[in-house]
Coordinates of C-alpha atoms and ligand atoms in Angstrom, one line a residue:
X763 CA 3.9 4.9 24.6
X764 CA 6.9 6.6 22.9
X765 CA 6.4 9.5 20.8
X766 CA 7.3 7.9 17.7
X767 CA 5.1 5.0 18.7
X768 CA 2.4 8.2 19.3
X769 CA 3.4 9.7 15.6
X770 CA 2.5 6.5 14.2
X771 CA -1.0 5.4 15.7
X772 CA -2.1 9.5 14.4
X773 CA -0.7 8.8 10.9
X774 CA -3.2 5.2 11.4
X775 CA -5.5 7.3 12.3
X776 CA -5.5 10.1 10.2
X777 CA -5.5 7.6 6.9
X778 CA -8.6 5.7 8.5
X779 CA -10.6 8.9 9.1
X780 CA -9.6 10.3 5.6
X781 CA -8.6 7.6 3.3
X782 CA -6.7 9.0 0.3
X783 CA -7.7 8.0 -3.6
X784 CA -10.9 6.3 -2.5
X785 CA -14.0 5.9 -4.4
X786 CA -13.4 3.8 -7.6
X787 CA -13.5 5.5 -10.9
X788 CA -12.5 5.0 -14.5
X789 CA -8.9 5.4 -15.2
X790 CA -7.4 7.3 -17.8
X791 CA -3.5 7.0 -18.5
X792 CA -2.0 7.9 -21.8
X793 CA -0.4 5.7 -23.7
X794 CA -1.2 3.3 -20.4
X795 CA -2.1 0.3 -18.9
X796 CA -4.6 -0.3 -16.1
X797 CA -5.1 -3.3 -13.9
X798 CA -7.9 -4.0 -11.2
X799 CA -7.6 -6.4 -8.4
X800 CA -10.1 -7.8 -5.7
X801 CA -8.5 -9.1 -2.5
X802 CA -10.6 -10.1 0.7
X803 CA -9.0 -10.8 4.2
X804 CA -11.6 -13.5 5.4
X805 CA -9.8 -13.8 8.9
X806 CA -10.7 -10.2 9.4
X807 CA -13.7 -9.6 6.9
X808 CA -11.2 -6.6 5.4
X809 CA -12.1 -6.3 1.4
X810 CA -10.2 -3.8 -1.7
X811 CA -10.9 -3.3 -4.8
X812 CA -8.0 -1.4 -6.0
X813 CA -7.1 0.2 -9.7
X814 CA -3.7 1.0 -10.4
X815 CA -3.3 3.0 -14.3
X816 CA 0.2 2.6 -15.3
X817 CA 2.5 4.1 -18.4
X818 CA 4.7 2.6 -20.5
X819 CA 8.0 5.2 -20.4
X820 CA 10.2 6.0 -23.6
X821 CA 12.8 3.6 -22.3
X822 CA 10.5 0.2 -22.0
X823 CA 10.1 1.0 -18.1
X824 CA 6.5 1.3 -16.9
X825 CA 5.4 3.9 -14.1
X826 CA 2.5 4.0 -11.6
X827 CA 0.7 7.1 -12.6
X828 CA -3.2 7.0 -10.7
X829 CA -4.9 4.8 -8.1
X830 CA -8.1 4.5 -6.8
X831 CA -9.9 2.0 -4.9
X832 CA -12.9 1.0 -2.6
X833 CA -13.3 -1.1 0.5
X834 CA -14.4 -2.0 4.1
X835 CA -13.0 -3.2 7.1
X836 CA -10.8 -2.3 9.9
X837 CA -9.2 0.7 10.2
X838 CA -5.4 -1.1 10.0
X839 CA -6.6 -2.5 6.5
X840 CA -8.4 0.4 5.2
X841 CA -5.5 3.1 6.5
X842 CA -2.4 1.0 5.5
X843 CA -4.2 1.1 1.9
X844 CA -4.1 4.4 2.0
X845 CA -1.0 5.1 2.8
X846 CA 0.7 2.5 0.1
X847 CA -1.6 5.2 -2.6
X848 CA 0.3 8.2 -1.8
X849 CA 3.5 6.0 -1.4
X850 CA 3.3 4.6 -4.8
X851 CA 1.8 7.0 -7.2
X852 CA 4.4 8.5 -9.5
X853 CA 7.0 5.4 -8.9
X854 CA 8.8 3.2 -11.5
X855 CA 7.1 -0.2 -11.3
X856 CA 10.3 -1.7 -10.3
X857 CA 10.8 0.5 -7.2
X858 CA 7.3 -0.4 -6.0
X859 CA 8.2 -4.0 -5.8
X860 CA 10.8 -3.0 -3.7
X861 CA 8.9 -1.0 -1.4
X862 CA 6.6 -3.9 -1.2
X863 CA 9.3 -6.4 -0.3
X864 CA 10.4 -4.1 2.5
X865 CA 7.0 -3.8 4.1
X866 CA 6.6 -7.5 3.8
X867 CA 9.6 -7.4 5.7
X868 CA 8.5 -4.8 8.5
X869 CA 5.8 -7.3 8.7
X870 CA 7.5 -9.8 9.7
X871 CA 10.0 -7.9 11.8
X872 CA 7.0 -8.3 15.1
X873 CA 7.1 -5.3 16.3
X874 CA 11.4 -4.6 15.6
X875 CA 11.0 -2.3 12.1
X876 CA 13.8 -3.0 9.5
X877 CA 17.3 -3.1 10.6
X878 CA 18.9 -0.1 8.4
X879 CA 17.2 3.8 8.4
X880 CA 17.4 3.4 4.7
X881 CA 15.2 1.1 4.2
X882 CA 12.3 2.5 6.8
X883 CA 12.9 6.0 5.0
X884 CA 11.9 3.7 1.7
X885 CA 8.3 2.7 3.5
X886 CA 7.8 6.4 4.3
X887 CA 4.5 6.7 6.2
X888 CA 4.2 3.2 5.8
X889 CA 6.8 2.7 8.7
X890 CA 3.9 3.7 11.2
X891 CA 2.3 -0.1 10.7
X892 CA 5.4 -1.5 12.3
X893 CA 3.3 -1.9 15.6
X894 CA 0.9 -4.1 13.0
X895 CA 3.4 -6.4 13.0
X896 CA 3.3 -7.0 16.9
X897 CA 0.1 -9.0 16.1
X898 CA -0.2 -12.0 13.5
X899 CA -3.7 -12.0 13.3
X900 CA -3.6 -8.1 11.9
X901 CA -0.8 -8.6 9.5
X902 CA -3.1 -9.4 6.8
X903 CA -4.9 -6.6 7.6
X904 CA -1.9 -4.4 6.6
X905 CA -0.9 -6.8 3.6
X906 CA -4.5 -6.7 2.1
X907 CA -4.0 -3.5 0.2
X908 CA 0.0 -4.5 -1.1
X909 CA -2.0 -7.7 -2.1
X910 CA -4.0 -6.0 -4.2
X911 CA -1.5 -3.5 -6.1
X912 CA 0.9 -6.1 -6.9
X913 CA -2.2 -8.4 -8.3
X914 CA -3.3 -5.1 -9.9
X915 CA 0.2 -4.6 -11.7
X916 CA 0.5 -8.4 -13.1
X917 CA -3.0 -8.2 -14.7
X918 CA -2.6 -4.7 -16.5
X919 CA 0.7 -6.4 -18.5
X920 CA 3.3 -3.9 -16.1
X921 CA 5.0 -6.9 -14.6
X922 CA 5.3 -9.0 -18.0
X923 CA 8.9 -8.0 -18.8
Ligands
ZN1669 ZN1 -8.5 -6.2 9.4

């Protein structure tokens, strides 16, 4: 195993031992939005329930200020969910549907990562599931979470415009 490879299974890891924003509670943005999604991965038995509180900027923009969420399942699921939090929080809504569309796209890389350094410097920690994508049958796992913020967006009104 390389020591990249290496850096990446501990970052897995790490986010599956200590899974950031976890534990669902109210959200309270100003002058906000806040959306809630359910997504279950039946192949797997993966489940979220993620809450994403969201502000509507000066200029008509809208940013992603809080998350939380609860689940079960494996630790690809529950760690890549993780990861997306801390990758997320404090981002213009439009540059997180970016960021999603370039992990869907390490997901379907199997196992290559994304052609240009820009782009896997975009995914941040979320570059460490490009092993994930090595394996159909855990790809969902890794999706379930990105599933569930970009539901999450659409129903608090962030994605209307
Ligand atoms: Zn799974």
């Amino acid at each position: 195993m390389s020591a990249l490879d290496q850096m990446y299974q501990q970052v897995i890891l790490d986010h599956a031992k200590r899974p950031h924003r976890k534990g669902l509670r109210e959200l309270e943005v100003d002058a906000g939005v806040v959306g809630e999604s359910h997504q279950v991965n039946p192949t797997c038995g993966d489940e979220v329930t993620l809450r994403v509180g969201v502000s509507r900027e000066p200029d008509g923009g809208f940013v992603v200020r809080e998350l939380a969420w609860d689940g079960q399942g494996c630790s690809i699921s529950q760690a890549s969910i993780s990861v997306m939090t801390d990758l997320v929080e404090g981002l213009p809504v439009d540059e997180v549907g970016l960021i999603s569309g370039k992990f869907s796209e390490l997901m379907a890389s199997r196992g290559k990562g994304l052609d240009s350094d820009e782009d896997e410097d975009l995914l941040g920690d979320a570059a460490a599931f490009t092993g994930t994508s090595q394996f159909p049958a855990r790809i969902k796992c890794a999706l379930l979470g990105w599933a569930a913020l970009k539901d999450s967006l659409a129903r608090s009104g962030a994605l209307a415009s």
